[in-house]
């Protein structure tokens, strides 16, 4: 798979450029990981190793940080990530039933990508849009407010074809 | 100036409803009908009123619309803007807006923190300046010594709006007193308390007010570097703050020799990576340093040993936004609002089953009843209020017997009602306190960083007990165990997360003991929410 190789190399190069631009200091670790996850989609041990070397810190430290923060993932996620808020304001408005419906429709478990790799469903804490509770966030910016379980199939339909990166 | 001005709310909540899309369409139509020279469009933050649609106002006619579709926009353009005939069907009735909201807003809502939110284009520094923006900084740099700034903030009685209510002036003074080669100012914009979204709307609607305050703070305590730590998910806030920082550098409010004073200050944005505990100040500092956000043992406190071990002031977004007006108008002016112990105002997030969900800024000492009924418009569908969560997940659960408690930083101590980060979550009786308690403790169990045992294990145990109870398998002793967990985690935990679990847990168990006992004795959930296993009842939540 020569193609994949070159994509991989290209991504590593882009990551290195980013590190150069902000400075290779240990306190930049989180920013670098954020960039890496944006580029690669998740943080494989290879990527973590690379970052550890670039910043001159032990891999164990990188791994510690990666596993601490919810945002980072060491496993691939779905191409389209659907976050369902279970913060209190959403929960009392039925966020849990929206979550159940998503899992049911897609036949998957939380955090696990669907078989075709298109979707993954994540239960998250308050998204800071509580006046629209219950809230669903698709990708980074597509918010859906006052979501009812019956709206779930329509939301899924919208992203069936979407290719991310 | 053009003869007509259309203001559109594009805060996150409006964006959810399609605001961005509507603005684009509005622009398109204005081009199509050649109205470019007649109509100006201003995108602004929240107007503080929430309807089912996006708020749009047309001036000078002073007409407010609630827009839900592009067809609505079309009507407004072709009828109102083109022909001067307001579209009555879309207008928010004056009695709803002017009497209930506007009038009360003018009389009772007191906008200090939100003074510009919803009135200016947050991405245009000139509009901020036009409303006395950076005047406070100018006053400080040209007429005041750092000590005088400290005196001002101390005398104002301003207390931290992040939840704990620590006197801001004292915190600044502690930091100022320490000698060090480098000091820092940090803004806590990690807003993670479920139910809270005020900091987001402040940053989106008036980013310069926070930046100006941080520079003033730097001058007062002798710090030359600042960080704003923003929740990673707050894209809109990040964008507006970054734009504002860039403009402030261009105008010479940031950088070297600010306004010719010789004072230097640099400001950087850092993004959070999804951990509630990073809102705790020392965990947040760890996170800026690139580490896992585990809280540090206190003391020492940040004013002496903060970021990179250097003296550091860390304040909440709303706390900072109060500073420029205090400098400009003086401590006595500020103290004329609110209560003796907690001067000024508080921005609340009204959520749950209230008619008007959104943010509102009112003087400290406003009662829960007023917040829910006067500003929130009461409950949806005229339902009965059953339980209210005040202050956020780390706050209190109260019943309707405490509606008349005036909220401020002493109301928890005096009445058991926490102001916290300003959440007012109203719930009618289709929720179940046991179920809500379970959701709350699951949250803490998930967010506990695991550094110390009482918090890590206590939250897990509480979840197990509540799960059992919500399946109808609870025992009376469980209530005592829950209380015990609350006391132990409060006493023995390392940081504020563990130490404050007792607040929600005890308040819900004590104020709603009847519901807990019924879960133990009755054969089904009194609110029809929990699925009891023993009699195979299915979950029928409405
Ligand atoms: C678990 C936990 C989470 C917190 N989250 C936040 C937060 O999201 N935003 C905030 O401003 N303060 C938060 N705080 C309070 C901060 O530790 C600190 O008190 C505050 O930033 C001080 O600023 P202030 O004096 O302006 O309130 C949190 C505290 C704890 C214990
Ligand atoms: S109290 Fe909880 S969150 Fe705080 S340090 Fe201990 S385990 Fe971590
Ligand atoms: S609780 Fe869901 S967005 Fe705040």
XYZ file of C-alpha atoms in Angstrom, chain B residues 145-483:
339
model
C -0.278 53.050 40.616
C -0.583 49.248 40.848
C -1.347 49.603 44.563
C -4.285 51.891 43.771
C -5.710 49.343 41.362
C -5.499 46.714 44.091
C -7.267 49.075 46.517
C -10.045 49.652 43.994
C -10.697 45.984 43.400
C -10.493 45.204 47.098
C -12.832 48.030 48.030
C -15.371 46.936 45.417
C -15.897 43.682 47.316
C -15.811 41.706 44.054
C -15.803 37.961 44.715
C -14.771 35.182 42.334
C -17.590 34.115 40.025
C -16.081 30.673 39.312
C -18.022 29.226 42.217
C -16.031 29.652 45.395
C -16.575 33.390 45.846
C -13.073 34.210 47.085
C -12.434 37.990 47.312
C -10.716 38.934 44.055
C -8.834 41.937 45.437
C -7.212 39.813 48.145
C -6.124 37.205 45.628
C -4.523 39.919 43.513
C -2.860 41.456 46.546
C -1.325 38.127 47.649
C 0.160 37.739 44.201
C 1.378 41.337 44.057
C 3.223 40.979 47.357
C 5.401 38.068 46.246
C 8.710 38.979 44.654
C 9.469 36.959 41.530
C 11.169 37.305 38.164
C 8.017 36.183 36.391
C 4.326 36.224 37.330
C 1.275 35.107 35.406
C -2.382 35.978 34.977
C -4.630 33.071 34.004
C -8.254 33.173 32.946
C -10.255 30.080 33.800
C -12.511 29.622 30.770
C -12.835 25.864 31.095
C -16.507 26.217 31.995
C -17.442 22.615 32.599
C -20.183 22.780 35.193
C -23.142 21.069 33.552
C -25.884 23.590 32.998
C -23.543 26.565 32.763
C -22.865 28.449 29.557
C -22.445 32.027 30.731
C -18.680 32.215 30.199
C -19.153 31.018 26.675
C -21.638 33.756 25.915
C -19.436 36.402 27.529
C -16.431 35.329 25.464
C -18.471 35.100 22.311
C -20.311 38.351 22.882
C -17.683 40.598 24.453
C -14.200 39.053 24.317
C -12.340 42.331 24.778
C -13.787 42.904 28.246
C -11.950 39.789 29.473
C -8.727 40.713 27.714
C -8.777 44.276 29.028
C -9.302 43.016 32.576
C -6.422 40.560 32.319
C -4.040 43.321 31.237
C -5.228 45.487 34.135
C -4.666 42.574 36.489
C -1.177 42.053 35.082
C -0.344 45.679 35.745
C -1.731 45.504 39.288
C 0.181 42.386 40.342
C 3.304 42.802 38.211
C 2.660 40.002 35.735
C 3.681 40.253 32.106
C 2.247 37.054 30.692
C -1.266 35.722 30.550
C -3.048 32.573 29.455
C -6.705 32.043 28.662
C -7.538 28.366 29.106
C -10.669 27.734 27.049
C -12.700 24.560 26.882
C -11.753 22.727 23.713
C -15.358 22.359 22.599
C -15.997 26.113 22.667
C -15.101 26.826 19.056
C -17.015 30.106 18.889
C -15.350 31.435 22.019
C -11.904 30.431 20.798
C -12.436 32.156 17.475
C -13.685 35.401 18.972
C -11.038 35.519 21.684
C -8.272 34.842 19.181
C -9.529 37.524 16.852
C -9.795 39.944 19.765
C -6.244 39.208 20.920
C -4.930 39.810 17.426
C -6.730 43.150 17.197
C -5.593 44.169 20.670
C -1.983 43.567 19.612
C -2.541 45.645 16.495
C -3.980 48.523 18.502
C -1.107 48.360 20.977
C -3.187 47.196 23.974
C -1.092 44.042 24.144
C 2.619 43.590 23.580
C 5.454 45.931 24.471
C 5.121 49.384 26.008
C 1.338 49.367 26.118
C -0.092 52.826 25.374
C 3.340 54.335 25.944
C 3.366 53.332 29.608
C 6.389 51.081 29.527
C 4.231 48.153 30.708
C 4.440 44.905 28.686
C 1.851 42.150 28.563
C 1.476 39.093 26.326
C -1.546 36.858 26.085
C -1.856 33.278 24.785
C -4.823 30.952 24.334
C -4.657 27.327 25.477
C -7.347 24.766 24.708
C -8.679 22.222 27.154
C -8.878 18.572 26.150
C -12.040 17.431 27.826
C -11.651 16.949 31.555
C -14.004 18.578 34.049
C -11.347 18.481 36.740
C -9.209 20.905 34.705
C -11.597 23.644 35.840
C -10.050 23.248 39.291
C -7.407 25.911 39.386
C -4.297 23.853 40.155
C -5.334 21.091 37.737
C -5.770 23.784 35.118
C -2.238 25.052 35.757
C -0.891 21.516 35.411
C -2.736 21.239 32.119
C -1.245 24.495 30.775
C 2.145 23.030 31.646
C 1.310 20.150 29.314
C 0.619 17.534 31.972
C -2.340 15.481 33.087
C -4.746 17.730 34.920
C -4.432 16.301 38.417
C -4.927 18.856 41.184
C -1.970 19.856 43.320
C -1.925 19.635 47.043
C -2.799 23.035 48.543
C -1.180 24.968 50.154
C 0.875 26.407 48.584
C -1.724 28.340 46.633
C -1.337 29.763 43.115
C -0.667 33.357 44.292
C 2.690 32.121 45.607
C 3.312 28.923 43.603
C 1.240 28.879 40.460
C 2.006 28.333 36.811
C 5.519 26.916 36.328
C 5.897 27.435 40.069
C 5.561 31.218 39.733
C 3.069 33.554 41.444
C -0.180 33.409 39.498
C -3.587 35.037 39.618
C -6.318 32.769 38.315
C -9.832 34.084 37.873
C -13.016 33.116 36.148
C -14.204 34.801 32.915
C -17.140 36.525 34.587
C -14.936 37.762 37.434
C -12.622 39.446 34.939
C -15.484 40.950 32.947
C -16.511 42.892 36.079
C -13.161 44.637 36.407
C -13.179 47.346 33.691
C -16.464 48.913 34.901
C -15.217 48.829 38.498
C -12.100 50.739 37.474
C -14.068 53.271 35.449
C -16.984 53.857 37.788
C -15.407 53.148 41.143
C -15.901 50.688 43.992
C -18.820 52.583 45.524
C -20.785 52.381 42.316
C -20.200 48.632 42.220
C -21.230 48.211 45.839
C -24.527 49.908 45.144
C -25.610 46.621 43.497
C -26.205 43.331 45.228
C -25.904 42.424 48.885
C -23.485 43.668 51.528
C -21.471 40.439 51.508
C -21.637 39.890 47.752
C -21.741 43.151 45.837
C -22.493 43.397 42.134
C -24.481 41.142 39.878
C -24.522 37.501 38.865
C -25.087 35.986 35.463
C -27.392 32.974 35.690
C -28.039 30.210 33.205
C -31.736 29.402 33.344
C -32.287 25.868 32.088
C -34.568 22.876 32.389
C -38.304 23.244 32.166
C -38.544 27.031 32.223
C -40.308 28.845 29.406
C -37.424 31.175 28.613
C -34.153 29.326 28.856
C -31.094 31.497 28.583
C -28.835 33.789 30.537
C -29.855 36.698 32.675
C -27.824 39.114 34.775
C -29.374 40.353 37.987
C -28.133 41.849 41.247
C -26.827 39.449 43.883
C -29.591 38.649 46.335
C -32.244 37.912 43.722
C -34.431 35.004 44.822
C -34.729 31.648 43.100
C -38.434 32.350 42.679
C -37.793 35.557 40.755
C -35.266 33.837 38.537
C -37.638 31.050 37.621
C -40.918 32.917 37.403
C -40.068 36.487 36.461
C -37.100 35.920 34.216
C -37.646 32.328 33.211
C -41.355 32.869 32.605
C -42.384 29.975 34.840
C -42.578 26.352 33.829
C -43.367 25.033 30.377
C -46.982 24.023 30.032
C -47.777 25.514 33.424
C -46.473 22.388 35.157
C -45.688 22.325 38.843
C -42.151 22.889 39.958
C -40.767 19.936 41.881
C -37.022 20.253 42.268
C -34.465 22.937 41.470
C -30.756 22.466 41.060
C -28.886 25.648 41.915
C -25.234 26.364 41.295
C -24.409 23.462 38.997
C -23.596 19.818 39.518
C -21.494 20.693 42.534
C -24.386 22.822 43.804
C -27.553 22.050 45.719
C -30.861 20.355 44.994
C -33.705 22.161 46.663
C -37.451 21.880 46.887
C -40.044 24.599 46.465
C -39.853 25.492 50.159
C -36.589 27.324 49.461
C -37.748 29.435 46.533
C -37.553 32.668 48.473
C -33.932 32.374 49.470
C -31.943 35.349 48.150
C -28.937 33.951 46.294
C -25.437 35.145 47.018
C -22.135 33.705 48.226
C -23.489 33.330 51.744
C -26.785 31.677 50.875
C -25.284 28.202 51.043
C -23.954 28.779 54.519
C -27.141 30.459 55.695
C -29.877 28.561 53.887
C -28.301 25.556 52.187
C -28.840 26.996 48.719
C -25.687 27.272 46.625
C -25.092 30.000 44.033
C -22.109 28.145 42.520
C -21.569 28.961 38.903
C -25.082 30.355 38.553
C -27.095 27.456 37.190
C -30.807 27.418 37.864
C -32.153 24.126 36.577
C -35.899 23.877 37.082
C -37.516 20.449 37.046
C -41.165 19.504 37.123
C -42.360 16.255 38.657
C -41.734 14.116 35.596
C -38.180 13.703 36.838
C -37.171 11.452 39.693
C -34.725 12.630 42.382
C -33.148 9.163 42.670
C -32.540 9.061 38.934
C -31.100 12.583 38.939
C -28.890 11.723 41.919
C -27.619 8.716 39.982
C -26.823 10.843 36.922
C -25.023 13.340 39.147
C -22.913 10.746 40.912
C -22.091 9.029 37.626
C -20.787 12.367 36.481
C -18.521 12.698 39.506
C -17.366 9.084 39.300
C -16.420 9.646 35.688
C -14.712 12.974 36.294
C -12.869 12.026 39.477
C -9.221 12.110 38.483
C -8.459 9.116 40.672
C -5.607 10.706 42.549
C -7.090 10.153 45.989
C -9.050 7.232 47.362
C -12.073 8.768 49.128
C -13.178 10.561 45.993
C -12.377 7.767 43.538
C -13.977 4.994 45.602
C -16.666 7.069 47.292
C -18.192 8.185 44.011
C -18.091 4.632 42.672
C -19.797 3.280 45.747
C -22.464 5.976 45.621
C -23.192 5.081 42.003
C -23.596 1.403 42.922
C -25.990 2.208 45.737
C -28.060 4.581 43.626
C -28.186 2.091 40.770
C -29.570 -0.482 43.161
C -32.076 1.976 44.490
C -33.248 2.953 41.037
C -33.889 -0.724 40.335
C -36.088 -0.900 43.397
C -33.588 -2.916 45.381
C -32.478 -0.292 47.880
C -32.382 -0.676 51.642
C -33.011 1.911 54.315
C -29.398 1.619 55.508
C -28.312 2.787 52.069
C -29.422 6.297 52.920
C -27.040 6.380 55.863
C -24.247 4.980 53.724
C -24.827 7.718 51.150
C -24.610 10.359 53.867
